Coordinates of C-alpha atoms in Angstrom, one line a residue:
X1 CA -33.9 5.3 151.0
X2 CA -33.2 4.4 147.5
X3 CA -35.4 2.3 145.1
X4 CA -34.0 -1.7 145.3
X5 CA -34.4 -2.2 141.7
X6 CA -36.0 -5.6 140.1
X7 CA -33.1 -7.5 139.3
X8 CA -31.1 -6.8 142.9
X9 CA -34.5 -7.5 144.7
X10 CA -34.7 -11.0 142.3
X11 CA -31.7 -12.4 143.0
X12 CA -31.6 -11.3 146.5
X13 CA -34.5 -13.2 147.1
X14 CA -33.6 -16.5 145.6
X15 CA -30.4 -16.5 147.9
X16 CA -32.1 -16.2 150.5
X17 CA -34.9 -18.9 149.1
X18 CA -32.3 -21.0 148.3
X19 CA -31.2 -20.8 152.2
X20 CA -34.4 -22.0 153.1
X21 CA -35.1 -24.6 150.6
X22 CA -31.7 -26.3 151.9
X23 CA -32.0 -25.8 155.8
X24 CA -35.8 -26.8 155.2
X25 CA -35.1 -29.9 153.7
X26 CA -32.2 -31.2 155.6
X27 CA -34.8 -30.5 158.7
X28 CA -37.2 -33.3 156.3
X29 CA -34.7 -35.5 155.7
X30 CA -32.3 -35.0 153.1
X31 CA -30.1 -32.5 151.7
X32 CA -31.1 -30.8 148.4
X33 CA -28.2 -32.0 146.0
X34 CA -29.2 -35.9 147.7
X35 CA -32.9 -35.4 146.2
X36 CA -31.9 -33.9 142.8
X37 CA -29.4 -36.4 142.0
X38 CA -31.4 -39.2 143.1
X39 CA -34.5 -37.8 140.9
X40 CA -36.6 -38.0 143.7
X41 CA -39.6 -35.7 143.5
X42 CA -39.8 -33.4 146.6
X43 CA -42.3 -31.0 145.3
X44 CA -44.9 -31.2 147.9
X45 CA -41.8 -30.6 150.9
X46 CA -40.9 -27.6 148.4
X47 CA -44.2 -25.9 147.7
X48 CA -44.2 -26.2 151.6
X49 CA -41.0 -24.1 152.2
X50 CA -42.1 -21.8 149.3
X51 CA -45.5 -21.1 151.1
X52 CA -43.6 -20.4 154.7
X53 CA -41.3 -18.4 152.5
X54 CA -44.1 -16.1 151.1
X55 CA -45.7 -15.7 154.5
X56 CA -42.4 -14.3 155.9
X57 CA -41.1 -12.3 153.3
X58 CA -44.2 -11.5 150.5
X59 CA -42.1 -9.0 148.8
X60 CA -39.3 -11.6 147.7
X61 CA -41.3 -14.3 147.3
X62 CA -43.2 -12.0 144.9
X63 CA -40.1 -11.3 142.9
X64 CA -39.4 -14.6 142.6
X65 CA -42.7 -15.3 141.0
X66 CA -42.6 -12.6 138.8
X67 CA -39.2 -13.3 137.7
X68 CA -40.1 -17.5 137.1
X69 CA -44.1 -17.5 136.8
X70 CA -44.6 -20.0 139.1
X71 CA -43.5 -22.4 142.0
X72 CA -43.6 -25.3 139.5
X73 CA -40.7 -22.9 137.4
X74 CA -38.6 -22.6 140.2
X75 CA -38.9 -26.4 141.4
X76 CA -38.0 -27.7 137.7
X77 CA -34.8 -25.2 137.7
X78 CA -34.2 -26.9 141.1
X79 CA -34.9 -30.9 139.7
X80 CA -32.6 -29.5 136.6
X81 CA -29.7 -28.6 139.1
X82 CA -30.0 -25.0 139.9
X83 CA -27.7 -24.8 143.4
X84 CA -26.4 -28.5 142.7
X85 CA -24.3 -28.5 140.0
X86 CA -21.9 -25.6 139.3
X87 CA -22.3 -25.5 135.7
X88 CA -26.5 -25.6 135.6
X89 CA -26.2 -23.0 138.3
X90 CA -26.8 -19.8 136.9
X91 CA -29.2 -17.9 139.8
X92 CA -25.9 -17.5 142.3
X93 CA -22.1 -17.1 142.1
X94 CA -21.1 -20.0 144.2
X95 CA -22.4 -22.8 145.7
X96 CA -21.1 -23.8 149.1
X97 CA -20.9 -26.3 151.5
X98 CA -19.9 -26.8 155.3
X99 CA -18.3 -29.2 157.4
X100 CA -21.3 -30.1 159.7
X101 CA -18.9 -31.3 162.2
X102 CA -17.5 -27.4 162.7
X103 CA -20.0 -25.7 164.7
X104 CA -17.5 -22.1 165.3
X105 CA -15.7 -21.6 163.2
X106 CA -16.1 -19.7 159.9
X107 CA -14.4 -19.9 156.1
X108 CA -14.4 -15.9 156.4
X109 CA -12.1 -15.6 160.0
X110 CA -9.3 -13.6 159.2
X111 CA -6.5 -16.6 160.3
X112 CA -8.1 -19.2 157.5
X113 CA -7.4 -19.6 154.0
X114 CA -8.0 -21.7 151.4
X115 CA -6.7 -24.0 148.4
X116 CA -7.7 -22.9 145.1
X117 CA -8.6 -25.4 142.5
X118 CA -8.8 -24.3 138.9
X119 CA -11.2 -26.6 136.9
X120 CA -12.3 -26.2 132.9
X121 CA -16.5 -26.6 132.7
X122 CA -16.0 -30.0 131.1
X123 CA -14.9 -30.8 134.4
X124 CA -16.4 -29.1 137.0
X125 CA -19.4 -30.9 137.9
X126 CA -17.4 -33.8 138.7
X127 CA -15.0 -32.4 140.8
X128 CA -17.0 -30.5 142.8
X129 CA -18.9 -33.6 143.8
X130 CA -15.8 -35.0 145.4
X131 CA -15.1 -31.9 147.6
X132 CA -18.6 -31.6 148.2
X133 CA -19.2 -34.9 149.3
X134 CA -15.5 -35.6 151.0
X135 CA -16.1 -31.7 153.2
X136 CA -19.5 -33.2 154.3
X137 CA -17.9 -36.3 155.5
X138 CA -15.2 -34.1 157.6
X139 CA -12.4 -35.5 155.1
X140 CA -11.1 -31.7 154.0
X141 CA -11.4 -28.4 155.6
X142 CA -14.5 -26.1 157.1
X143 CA -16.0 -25.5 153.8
X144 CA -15.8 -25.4 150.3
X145 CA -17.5 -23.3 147.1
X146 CA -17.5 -23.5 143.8
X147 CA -17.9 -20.9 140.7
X148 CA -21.5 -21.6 139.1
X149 CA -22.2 -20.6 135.1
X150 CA -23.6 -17.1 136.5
X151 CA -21.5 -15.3 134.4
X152 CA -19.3 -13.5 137.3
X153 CA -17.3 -10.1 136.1
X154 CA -14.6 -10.8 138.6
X155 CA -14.0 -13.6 136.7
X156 CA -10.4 -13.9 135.0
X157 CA -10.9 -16.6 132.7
X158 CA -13.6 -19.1 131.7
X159 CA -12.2 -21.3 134.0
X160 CA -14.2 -22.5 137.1
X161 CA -12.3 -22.6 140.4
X162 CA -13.2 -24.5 143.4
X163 CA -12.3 -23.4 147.3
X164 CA -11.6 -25.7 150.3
X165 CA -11.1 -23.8 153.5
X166 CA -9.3 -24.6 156.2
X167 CA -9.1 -23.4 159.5
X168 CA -5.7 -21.6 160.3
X169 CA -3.1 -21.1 158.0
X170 CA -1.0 -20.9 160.2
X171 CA -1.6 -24.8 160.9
X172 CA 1.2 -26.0 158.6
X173 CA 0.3 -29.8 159.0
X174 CA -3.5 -29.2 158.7
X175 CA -3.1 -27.4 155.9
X176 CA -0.8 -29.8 154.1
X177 CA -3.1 -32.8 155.3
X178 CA -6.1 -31.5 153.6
X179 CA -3.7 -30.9 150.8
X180 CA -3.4 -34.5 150.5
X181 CA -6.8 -35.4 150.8
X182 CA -7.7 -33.5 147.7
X183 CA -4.8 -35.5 146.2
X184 CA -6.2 -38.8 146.9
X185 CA -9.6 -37.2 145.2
X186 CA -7.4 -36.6 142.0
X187 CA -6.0 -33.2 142.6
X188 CA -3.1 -33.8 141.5
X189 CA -1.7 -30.8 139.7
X190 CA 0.4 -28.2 141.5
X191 CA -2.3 -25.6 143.3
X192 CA -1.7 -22.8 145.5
X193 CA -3.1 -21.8 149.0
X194 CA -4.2 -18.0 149.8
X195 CA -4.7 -16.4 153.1
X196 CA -7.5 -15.1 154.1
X197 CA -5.3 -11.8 155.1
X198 CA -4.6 -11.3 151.4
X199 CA -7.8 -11.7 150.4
X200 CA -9.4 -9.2 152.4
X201 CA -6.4 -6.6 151.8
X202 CA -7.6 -7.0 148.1
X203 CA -4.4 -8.5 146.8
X204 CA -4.3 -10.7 143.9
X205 CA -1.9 -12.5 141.7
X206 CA -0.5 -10.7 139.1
X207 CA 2.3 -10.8 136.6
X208 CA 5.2 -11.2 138.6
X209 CA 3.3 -10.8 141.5
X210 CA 2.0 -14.1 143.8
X211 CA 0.0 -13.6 146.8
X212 CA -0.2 -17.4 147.4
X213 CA 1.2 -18.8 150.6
X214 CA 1.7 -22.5 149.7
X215 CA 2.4 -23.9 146.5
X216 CA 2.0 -27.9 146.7

């Protein structure tokens, strides 16, 4: 088997710290962005997750250590918006969120797609709390994610660009309801909708090319 090497082994293990940290805290209480934005200090429930964490997996809790120094490193990054705001996020890709009212069903099934919401930085942060916030409370789709300030080299443009799932795309009115929803939140610029069947057949938009479904 090959050598993992530092970096790979790093970020892997703050995903799956970052996993944790959520589901561990929402099991206390409160979510994670709830406790950040509210400056609440939460260190004792997190050196508590960490220590669980470095019982069950030493080697990645290792490589988190040696990567930040320290628990008290990684909880400041957290208190600073690490996994809570897109554009002090710089540890993961996206950050996502789920409708906690769908149990079975998944933004990756083949039949769902999703609106795409282009955003400049200036205005990320805020937007993404409104789709955050309004999937939580069942307003909008299954889920929703949002590019972070990891520099990603899929990336197009500096843009950032937000996701909000739905179910079927097939499902016309569901799909056009949610549509309005993210109106009412100030979405109010033409967007476009992309199946999940394009996505995963590795077609994009091009010059002269559109792969999007709906265009509202």
């Amino acid at each position: 088997m090959d050598e993992v090497d530092f970096d790979t082994l790093a970020d892997a293990a703050y995903g799956i710290f970052e996993i944790l940290l959520s589901r561990g805290l929402e099991a206390r209480g409160a979510p994670l962005f709830s406790r950040v934005e509210a400056g609440i200090d939460f260190f004792n429930d997190f050196d508590a997750i960490f220590a669980g964490f470095s019982r069950d997996y030493p080697p990645l809790a290792d490589a988190l250590l040696t990567r930040f120094g320290s628990t008290e490193a990684v909880y400041r990054m957290v208190m600073a918006g690490e996994g809570v705001v897109p554009t002090r996020t710089t540890q993961m890709y996206w950050i996502t969120v789920d409708n906690p009212a769908v149990q079975d069903l998944s933004p990756n099934d083949e039949q769902a797609g999703k609106w795409l919401i282009f955003s400049d930085i200036s205005g990320v942060d805020a937007l993404w709390k409104k789709i955050r916030d309004a999937t939580l409370a069942g307003d909008l789709g299954i889920s929703a994610k949002v590019s972070t300030a990891r520099p990603n080299p899929d990336s197009r443009d500096d843009r950032k660009v937000v996701y909000v799932y739905t179910r079927d795309w097939s499902d016309e009115a569901d799909v056009m309801q949610v549509r309005e929803h993210l109106r009412a939140l100030g979405v109010v610029d033409r967007i476009g909708y992309k199946r999940n069947l394009e996505t995963f057949a590795g077609e994009y938009s091009e010059k002269g090319k559109k792969v999007t479904y709906y265009s509202v």
